[in-house]
């Protein structure tokens, strides 16, 4: 299963709106073929592994990071292909998060006399597709709040540069963007910073959708996010929760909120954030612009606690990531 996970990681950020999935075929205790899902509309990992196989699969075992699909979507159900190939056993990690499909593969495969084992490295396999899992289960995209900030919690620009974080941190942000379905900023960020909201300096299968959340709609016509091709989707005077749901309805499984303070404040006030990614620059700025505005909380016990927290030193910067704990 670890080998299947290694295959699945090759697809992270490249398969929207599908999950990243890997598969390996084992016979006689050896891996004899492997495959990973390369993109929506393309063969699933199980089919890629079968195509890489230069012999019969009869009697072999296939390890898959996600429960094999049992319904016909853009491609035929993998359960049918597995049954026809003659596998004696299927081992998978994470159960399909869609309650209509969860566990259905077990029954279908067992009906063909195939032994099924599930839940192997299940948490790791589910973690790989946490964005997709939430979107499938709720229709809402997984929301990551990202900001570069000073040690005193400000997003004001350095006097000599618009950047707070260093160049290495900015390269890491590009990697983060490449794994997201959409990037959203507030109207003030567009007016002040004129961002592009694109992935640059690295290959990407598809640029994330760009979105702007604005109360007034007063955006400069020259803003780079509004230029063709693929101008940003503008949500004017729309509740943020509704804007996120509309993105989910468009097949966007994850959204990166990149500021400013009003947008992040609204997201936290409405309890819409699933994960945070903060780049802390070693400076004090002062000034009136907080990283997270909004109403805030009345007491510290009402604050948003983080779990699965990690810290990464990037030159002089520190990147803090964590999941918002759900009480």
Coordinates of N, CA, C and O in Angstrom, one line a residue, residues 22 54 61 63-64 72 74 147 176 199-200 206 240 258 261 264 272 280 325 327:
X22 N -3.5 5.8 -6.5 CA -2.4 5.0 -7.1 C -2.8 3.5 -6.9 O -3.6 3.1 -6.0
X54 N 2.4 -6.8 -18.2 CA 2.7 -7.5 -19.4 C 2.4 -9.0 -19.3 O 3.0 -9.9 -20.0
X61 N -3.0 -9.9 -6.8 CA -3.6 -9.0 -5.9 C -3.4 -7.6 -6.3 O -2.3 -7.3 -6.8
X63 N -3.5 -3.6 -5.1 CA -3.5 -2.7 -4.0 C -3.9 -1.3 -4.5 O -3.2 -0.8 -5.4
X64 N -4.9 -0.7 -4.0 CA -5.4 0.6 -4.5 C -5.6 1.5 -3.3 O -6.1 1.1 -2.2
X72 N -20.6 4.2 -13.2 CA -20.1 4.7 -14.5 C -20.1 6.3 -14.5 O -21.1 6.9 -14.4
X74 N -17.1 9.4 -16.0 CA -16.4 9.7 -17.3 C -15.8 8.4 -17.9 O -15.6 8.3 -19.1
X147 N -1.6 33.3 4.4 CA -1.2 34.7 4.4 C 0.3 34.7 4.8 O 0.8 33.8 5.4
X176 N 1.9 25.3 -3.3 CA 0.6 25.2 -2.7 C -0.5 25.6 -3.7 O -1.6 24.9 -3.8
X199 N -0.1 30.1 -11.1 CA 1.1 29.3 -10.7 C 2.2 29.7 -11.7 O 2.0 29.6 -12.9
X200 N 3.3 30.1 -11.2 CA 4.4 30.5 -12.1 C 5.7 29.8 -11.6 O 5.9 29.5 -10.5
X206 N -3.0 22.4 -14.9 CA -4.1 23.3 -15.1 C -4.0 24.5 -14.1 O -3.9 24.2 -12.9
X240 N -20.0 34.9 1.7 CA -18.9 34.1 1.3 C -19.3 32.6 1.3 O -18.8 31.9 0.4
X258 N -6.3 33.8 -0.2 CA -5.0 34.5 0.0 C -5.1 35.9 0.5 O -4.2 36.8 0.3
X261 N -7.3 40.9 4.8 CA -7.8 40.7 6.2 C -9.3 40.6 6.3 O -9.8 39.8 7.1
X264 N -10.3 37.0 5.0 CA -9.9 36.0 6.0 C -10.8 36.1 7.3 O -11.2 35.1 7.9
X272 N -15.7 28.8 8.1 CA -15.5 28.2 6.8 C -14.1 27.7 6.5 O -13.9 27.0 5.5
X280 N 5.5 33.5 8.4 CA 5.8 34.5 9.3 C 7.2 35.1 9.0 O 8.2 34.3 8.9
X325 N -9.4 22.7 14.3 CA -10.1 21.7 15.1 C -11.6 21.9 15.1 O -12.1 23.0 15.3
X327 N -14.8 21.1 17.1 CA -15.3 20.6 18.4 C -16.6 19.9 18.3 O -17.4 20.2 17.4

